[in-house]
mmCIF file of C-alpha atoms in Angstrom:
data_model
loop_
_atom_site.group_PDB
_atom_site.id
_atom_site.type_symbol
_atom_site.label_atom_id
_atom_site.label_comp_id
_atom_site.label_asym_id
_atom_site.label_seq_id
_atom_site.Cartn_x
_atom_site.Cartn_y
_atom_site.Cartn_z
ATOM 1 C CA MET A 1 74.235 172.969 72.424
ATOM 2 C CA LYS A 2 77.175 175.398 71.937
ATOM 3 C CA PHE A 3 79.724 176.021 74.597
ATOM 4 C CA HIS A 4 81.764 179.250 75.122
ATOM 5 C CA LEU A 5 85.059 177.646 74.178
ATOM 6 C CA LYS A 6 87.396 180.722 74.532
ATOM 7 C CA LYS A 7 86.096 181.525 77.952
ATOM 8 C CA THR A 8 86.275 177.928 79.200
ATOM 9 C CA ILE A 9 89.751 177.311 77.836
ATOM 10 C CA SER A 10 91.074 180.578 79.241
ATOM 11 C CA LEU A 11 89.788 179.535 82.674
ATOM 12 C CA ALA A 12 91.397 176.102 82.293
ATOM 13 C CA LEU A 13 94.728 177.756 81.501
ATOM 14 C CA ILE A 14 94.472 180.216 84.347
ATOM 15 C CA LEU A 15 93.799 177.416 86.818
ATOM 16 C CA GLY A 16 96.348 175.144 85.275
ATOM 17 C CA ILE A 17 94.054 172.277 84.515
ATOM 18 C CA VAL A 18 95.607 171.271 81.246
ATOM 19 C CA SER A 19 98.578 169.624 82.877
ATOM 20 C CA LEU A 20 100.599 166.645 83.753
ATOM 21 C CA SER A 21 98.452 163.623 84.633
ATOM 22 C CA TYR A 22 98.895 161.857 88.025
ATOM 23 C CA ALA A 23 97.102 158.678 86.806
ATOM 24 C CA SER A 24 98.433 156.363 84.074
ATOM 25 C CA TYR A 25 97.793 157.619 80.633
ATOM 26 C CA GLN A 26 95.619 155.643 78.283
ATOM 27 C CA SER A 27 96.312 156.242 74.537
ATOM 28 C CA GLY A 28 93.691 156.026 71.786
ATOM 29 C CA GLY A 29 91.829 159.246 72.356
ATOM 30 C CA TYR A 30 92.254 162.643 70.794
ATOM 31 C CA LEU A 31 94.413 164.366 73.332
ATOM 32 C CA PRO A 32 98.165 163.695 73.805
ATOM 33 C CA GLU A 33 99.228 163.094 77.396
ATOM 34 C CA ASN A 34 100.370 166.670 77.912
ATOM 35 C CA GLU A 35 96.982 167.923 76.964
ATOM 36 C CA VAL A 36 94.924 165.632 79.289
ATOM 37 C CA VAL A 37 92.511 167.843 81.241
ATOM 38 C CA ASN A 38 93.237 167.974 85.057
ATOM 39 C CA THR A 39 90.016 169.132 86.613
ATOM 40 C CA THR A 40 90.936 168.563 90.242
ATOM 41 C CA SER A 41 90.954 172.295 91.013
ATOM 42 C CA ILE A 42 87.588 172.695 89.236
ATOM 43 C CA ILE A 43 85.602 169.995 90.894
ATOM 44 C CA GLY A 44 87.235 170.607 94.186
ATOM 45 C CA LEU A 45 87.270 168.393 97.261
ATOM 46 C CA PRO A 46 84.394 165.911 97.764
ATOM 47 C CA PRO A 47 82.164 166.906 100.781
ATOM 48 C CA SER A 48 83.833 166.430 104.146
ATOM 49 C CA ASN A 49 82.108 164.049 106.616
ATOM 50 C CA ASN A 50 81.003 166.884 108.828
ATOM 51 C CA SER A 51 79.464 169.003 106.048
ATOM 52 C CA ILE A 52 75.758 169.455 105.105
ATOM 53 C CA ALA A 53 76.636 168.341 101.618
ATOM 54 C CA PHE A 54 77.800 164.967 103.020
ATOM 55 C CA LEU A 55 74.657 164.651 105.142
ATOM 56 C CA ASN A 56 72.768 164.922 101.848
ATOM 57 C CA ASP A 57 75.019 162.341 100.265
ATOM 58 C CA LYS A 58 74.425 159.975 103.233
ATOM 59 C CA ALA A 59 70.693 160.423 103.188
ATOM 60 C CA ILE A 60 70.385 159.678 99.542
ATOM 61 C CA SER A 61 72.712 156.624 99.724
ATOM 62 C CA GLU A 62 70.959 155.209 102.835
ATOM 63 C CA ALA A 63 67.679 155.424 101.074
ATOM 64 C CA THR A 64 68.916 153.563 98.026
ATOM 65 C CA PHE A 65 70.263 150.661 100.100
ATOM 66 C CA SER A 66 66.692 149.945 101.242
ATOM 67 C CA LEU A 67 65.296 149.917 97.728
ATOM 68 C CA ASP A 68 63.324 146.846 96.556
ATOM 69 C CA LYS A 69 65.696 144.726 94.679
ATOM 70 C CA ASN A 70 62.947 143.795 92.242
ATOM 71 C CA SER A 71 62.159 147.352 91.411
ATOM 72 C CA GLN A 72 62.658 148.710 87.897
ATOM 73 C CA GLU A 73 65.104 151.294 89.294
ATOM 74 C CA TYR A 74 67.288 148.622 90.773
ATOM 75 C CA ILE A 75 67.104 146.296 87.817
ATOM 76 C CA LYS A 76 68.037 149.290 85.573
ATOM 77 C CA ALA A 77 71.024 150.044 87.904
ATOM 78 C CA ILE A 78 72.270 146.497 87.453
ATOM 79 C CA HIS A 79 72.096 146.964 83.729
ATOM 80 C CA ASP A 80 73.859 150.305 83.865
ATOM 81 C CA ALA A 81 76.650 148.816 85.976
ATOM 82 C CA SER A 82 78.000 147.156 82.811
ATOM 83 C CA ASN A 83 81.430 148.212 81.648
ATOM 84 C CA ASP A 84 80.518 147.325 78.005
ATOM 85 C CA SER A 85 80.657 150.542 76.174
ATOM 86 C CA ASP A 86 78.658 149.041 73.277
ATOM 87 C CA ILE A 87 75.782 148.486 75.576
ATOM 88 C CA HIS A 88 75.780 152.044 76.817
ATOM 89 C CA ILE A 89 76.037 153.469 73.324
ATOM 90 C CA ALA A 90 73.123 151.347 72.188
ATOM 91 C CA ASP A 91 71.073 152.597 75.171
ATOM 92 C CA PHE A 92 71.104 156.077 73.602
ATOM 93 C CA SER A 93 69.522 154.816 70.331
ATOM 94 C CA LYS A 94 65.839 155.523 71.128
ATOM 95 C CA ALA A 95 66.525 158.955 72.426
ATOM 96 C CA PHE A 96 68.833 159.764 69.508
ATOM 97 C CA GLY A 97 66.233 158.530 67.004
ATOM 98 C CA GLN A 98 68.316 155.904 65.243
ATOM 99 C CA LYS A 99 70.218 152.718 66.006
ATOM 100 C CA LEU A 100 73.705 153.407 67.310
ATOM 101 C CA SER A 101 76.308 150.757 66.965
ATOM 102 C CA LYS A 102 79.665 149.975 65.416
ATOM 103 C CA GLU A 103 77.882 148.403 62.403
ATOM 104 C CA ASP A 104 75.068 150.858 61.862
ATOM 105 C CA THR A 105 76.769 154.191 62.687
ATOM 106 C CA PRO A 106 80.509 153.548 62.533
ATOM 107 C CA ALA A 107 81.594 157.205 62.392
ATOM 108 C CA ILE A 108 79.382 158.141 65.460
ATOM 109 C CA TYR A 109 80.689 155.040 67.239
ATOM 110 C CA ASN A 110 84.269 155.930 66.501
ATOM 111 C CA LEU A 111 83.785 159.492 67.808
ATOM 112 C CA LEU A 112 82.251 158.375 71.022
ATOM 113 C CA GLN A 113 84.795 155.588 71.674
ATOM 114 C CA LYS A 114 87.731 157.990 71.101
ATOM 115 C CA ALA A 115 86.260 160.782 73.128
ATOM 116 C CA ILE A 116 85.676 158.583 76.110
ATOM 117 C CA VAL A 117 89.305 157.704 76.271
ATOM 118 C CA ASP A 118 90.094 161.425 76.961
ATOM 119 C CA ALA A 119 87.228 161.671 79.408
ATOM 120 C CA ASN A 120 88.576 158.656 81.269
ATOM 121 C CA ASN A 121 92.122 159.993 81.430
ATOM 122 C CA ALA A 122 90.678 163.168 82.984
ATOM 123 C CA LYS A 123 88.425 161.354 85.370
ATOM 124 C CA ASN A 124 91.222 159.017 86.537
ATOM 125 C CA ILE A 125 93.415 162.037 87.618
ATOM 126 C CA ASP A 126 90.603 163.100 89.935
ATOM 127 C CA LYS A 127 89.981 159.591 91.318
ATOM 128 C CA ASP A 128 93.666 159.040 92.116
ATOM 129 C CA TYR A 129 93.942 162.500 93.665
ATOM 130 C CA TYR A 130 90.976 162.442 95.894
ATOM 131 C CA LYS A 131 90.814 158.681 96.785
ATOM 132 C CA ARG A 132 87.247 158.839 98.046
ATOM 133 C CA LYS A 133 85.701 155.646 99.478
ATOM 134 C CA ARG A 134 82.508 154.340 97.876
ATOM 135 C CA PRO A 135 79.194 154.267 99.721
ATOM 136 C CA PHE A 136 78.900 150.448 99.904
ATOM 137 C CA ILE A 137 82.319 150.448 101.713
ATOM 138 C CA PHE A 138 81.281 153.326 104.023
ATOM 139 C CA PHE A 139 78.049 151.589 104.948
ATOM 140 C CA ASP A 140 79.423 147.981 104.725
ATOM 141 C CA LYS A 141 76.652 146.996 102.225
ATOM 142 C CA ASN A 142 76.598 145.011 99.014
ATOM 143 C CA PRO A 143 76.489 147.010 95.741
ATOM 144 C CA CYS A 144 74.014 145.974 93.047
ATOM 145 C CA ASP A 145 76.929 144.407 91.122
ATOM 146 C CA LEU A 146 79.037 142.227 93.441
ATOM 147 C CA SER A 147 81.980 142.373 90.985
ATOM 148 C CA GLU A 148 82.569 146.050 91.912
ATOM 149 C CA ASP A 149 86.173 146.577 93.026
ATOM 150 C CA PRO A 150 86.125 147.720 96.703
ATOM 151 C CA SER A 151 89.563 149.151 96.389
ATOM 152 C CA SER A 152 88.565 151.494 93.543
ATOM 153 C CA TYR A 153 87.743 155.184 94.168
ATOM 154 C CA SER A 154 84.427 156.999 94.010
ATOM 155 C CA TYR A 155 84.969 160.703 93.106
ATOM 156 C CA PRO A 156 84.048 161.431 90.347
ATOM 157 C CA SER A 157 81.818 158.736 88.882
ATOM 158 C CA GLY A 158 83.475 157.016 85.780
ATOM 159 C CA HIS A 159 80.169 155.639 84.516
ATOM 160 C CA THR A 160 78.573 159.096 84.738
ATOM 161 C CA THR A 161 81.558 160.639 82.998
ATOM 162 C CA ARG A 162 81.118 158.248 80.204
ATOM 163 C CA ALA A 163 77.285 158.674 79.993
ATOM 164 C CA TRP A 164 77.561 162.435 80.081
ATOM 165 C CA THR A 165 80.333 162.542 77.481
ATOM 166 C CA TYR A 166 78.154 160.388 75.178
ATOM 167 C CA GLY A 167 75.194 162.547 75.916
ATOM 168 C CA LEU A 168 76.975 165.787 75.200
ATOM 169 C CA ILE A 169 78.312 164.599 71.925
ATOM 170 C CA LEU A 170 75.097 163.106 70.753
ATOM 171 C CA THR A 171 73.247 166.264 71.703
ATOM 172 C CA GLU A 172 75.669 168.318 69.648
ATOM 173 C CA LEU A 173 75.046 165.915 66.737
ATOM 174 C CA LYS A 174 71.276 166.160 67.134
ATOM 175 C CA PRO A 175 70.278 169.111 69.319
ATOM 176 C CA GLN A 176 66.624 168.709 68.575
ATOM 177 C CA ASN A 177 66.693 165.509 70.694
ATOM 178 C CA ALA A 178 68.724 167.124 73.459
ATOM 179 C CA ILE A 179 66.214 166.618 76.276
ATOM 180 C CA GLU A 180 65.652 162.944 75.546
ATOM 181 C CA ILE A 181 69.399 162.213 75.103
ATOM 182 C CA LEU A 182 70.515 163.983 78.296
ATOM 183 C CA LYS A 183 67.682 162.245 80.232
ATOM 184 C CA VAL A 184 69.404 158.911 79.282
ATOM 185 C CA ALA A 185 72.762 160.202 80.395
ATOM 186 C CA ASN A 186 71.256 161.550 83.666
ATOM 187 C CA GLY A 187 69.607 158.277 84.347
ATOM 188 C CA LYS A 188 72.794 156.304 83.983
ATOM 189 C CA GLY A 189 74.448 158.546 86.511
ATOM 190 C CA GLN A 190 71.623 158.111 88.957
ATOM 191 C CA SER A 191 71.897 154.320 88.544
ATOM 192 C CA ARG A 192 75.265 154.493 90.065
ATOM 193 C CA VAL A 193 73.797 156.043 93.225
ATOM 194 C CA ILE A 194 71.112 153.351 93.327
ATOM 195 C CA CYS A 195 73.770 150.674 92.838
ATOM 196 C CA GLY A 196 75.504 151.926 95.990
ATOM 197 C CA VAL A 197 78.799 152.526 94.357
ATOM 198 C CA HIS A 198 78.663 156.318 94.104
ATOM 199 C CA TRP A 199 77.577 159.324 96.213
ATOM 200 C CA GLN A 200 75.244 161.956 94.659
ATOM 201 C CA SER A 201 78.143 164.447 94.728
ATOM 202 C CA ASP A 202 80.273 162.034 92.707
ATOM 203 C CA ILE A 203 77.601 162.198 89.967
ATOM 204 C CA GLU A 204 77.572 166.032 89.846
ATOM 205 C CA ALA A 205 81.430 166.135 89.724
ATOM 206 C CA ALA A 206 81.492 163.687 86.871
ATOM 207 C CA LYS A 207 79.074 165.805 84.812
ATOM 208 C CA MET A 208 81.530 168.780 85.248
ATOM 209 C CA VAL A 209 84.555 166.645 84.189
ATOM 210 C CA ALA A 210 82.741 165.432 81.088
ATOM 211 C CA THR A 211 81.571 168.929 80.179
ATOM 212 C CA ILE A 212 85.105 170.489 80.517
ATOM 213 C CA ASN A 213 86.647 167.624 78.608
ATOM 214 C CA PHE A 214 84.027 167.877 75.811
ATOM 215 C CA THR A 215 84.732 171.596 75.556
ATOM 216 C CA ILE A 216 88.509 171.107 75.187
ATOM 217 C CA LEU A 217 87.848 168.340 72.559
ATOM 218 C CA GLN A 218 86.039 170.759 70.377
ATOM 219 C CA THR A 219 89.264 172.637 69.802
ATOM 220 C CA ASN A 220 91.005 169.448 68.586
ATOM 221 C CA GLU A 221 91.334 169.256 64.791
ATOM 222 C CA GLN A 222 90.996 165.478 64.562
ATOM 223 C CA PHE A 223 87.887 165.643 66.818
ATOM 224 C CA LYS A 224 86.389 168.205 64.539
ATOM 225 C CA LYS A 225 87.001 166.162 61.414
ATOM 226 C CA ASP A 226 85.535 163.011 63.020
ATOM 227 C CA PHE A 227 82.570 165.090 64.230
ATOM 228 C CA LYS A 228 81.796 166.200 60.679
ATOM 229 C CA ASN A 229 82.009 162.552 59.494
ATOM 230 C CA ALA A 230 79.623 161.617 62.307
ATOM 231 C CA GLN A 231 77.124 164.337 61.193
ATOM 232 C CA LYS A 232 76.769 162.552 57.846
ATOM 233 C CA GLU A 233 75.289 159.602 59.655
ATOM 234 C CA THR A 234 72.601 161.422 61.551
ATOM 235 C CA SER A 235 69.046 161.232 60.379
ATOM 236 C CA LYS A 236 66.858 164.324 60.380
ATOM 237 C CA ARG A 237 64.630 163.228 63.325
#
C-alpha cells in the first residue's frame, strides 16, 4: 500500500496541520513536538446534534446498548477495550502470518510502539480541541468496561487510531496480507462502538488521523531506517 506522499504533505502544509500542539506532548515517537500532525482542520467538526450524520451515530449506538452481553461481539469489545498495547499487537499475529511480540519480532514491535506515540499526539490534539462527549454519557448507560473515564473525550477514537496505525504499518510490511490485517484493525474500531464509548463518526475520524500521521512518518529518516529493520523480520507469507 503506497501513499502519495508529496500530495498529502503539500495539503498538510497548505492547511497548516503540521503545527503547535494544543495537548500535552508525549516524547518517545519519531516526530519532535514542532512536527506533530494537527489534523483538526482535516477531520472537521463532529456531527452536530441536529444533523443527519448524528442521527446515524445515535441509531448505531442505541442498537449497540441493547446487544446481548454474552454475544461474541460484546465479549470481543471487552477484550478490545484493553489499554495494553502488547495485547493489541499480538492480536494482529494471525492476520500478519507470524507471531508479533517484543520477544519474537523486536524490530516490528519497536516500530509499532514508536509510531503510536506520534499517532496519539495527533489524536490528543483533536480530542482536546473538540471535547465531544461519549455515547455512554449521552445515553446515561454503562460502557462494556466500567473503568472507562467519563470525563475523557470521544472524537476521534484513540483505540481506533492505534489499531489503524498498526494496521497500516503491518500492511506496508506485508501487503499480501493487507485485507486480513485491515479487517483486524477495522474490527477493533467497531468494538469501541459496541462498547458504548465511541460514536461511529469517531471511528471514521480516527482512521483519517492514523492515515495522515502514517503518511508523514514515511518522510522521517529514523522511521525509514526502523522500517527497513522491521522488514528483515517478516516471513514470506
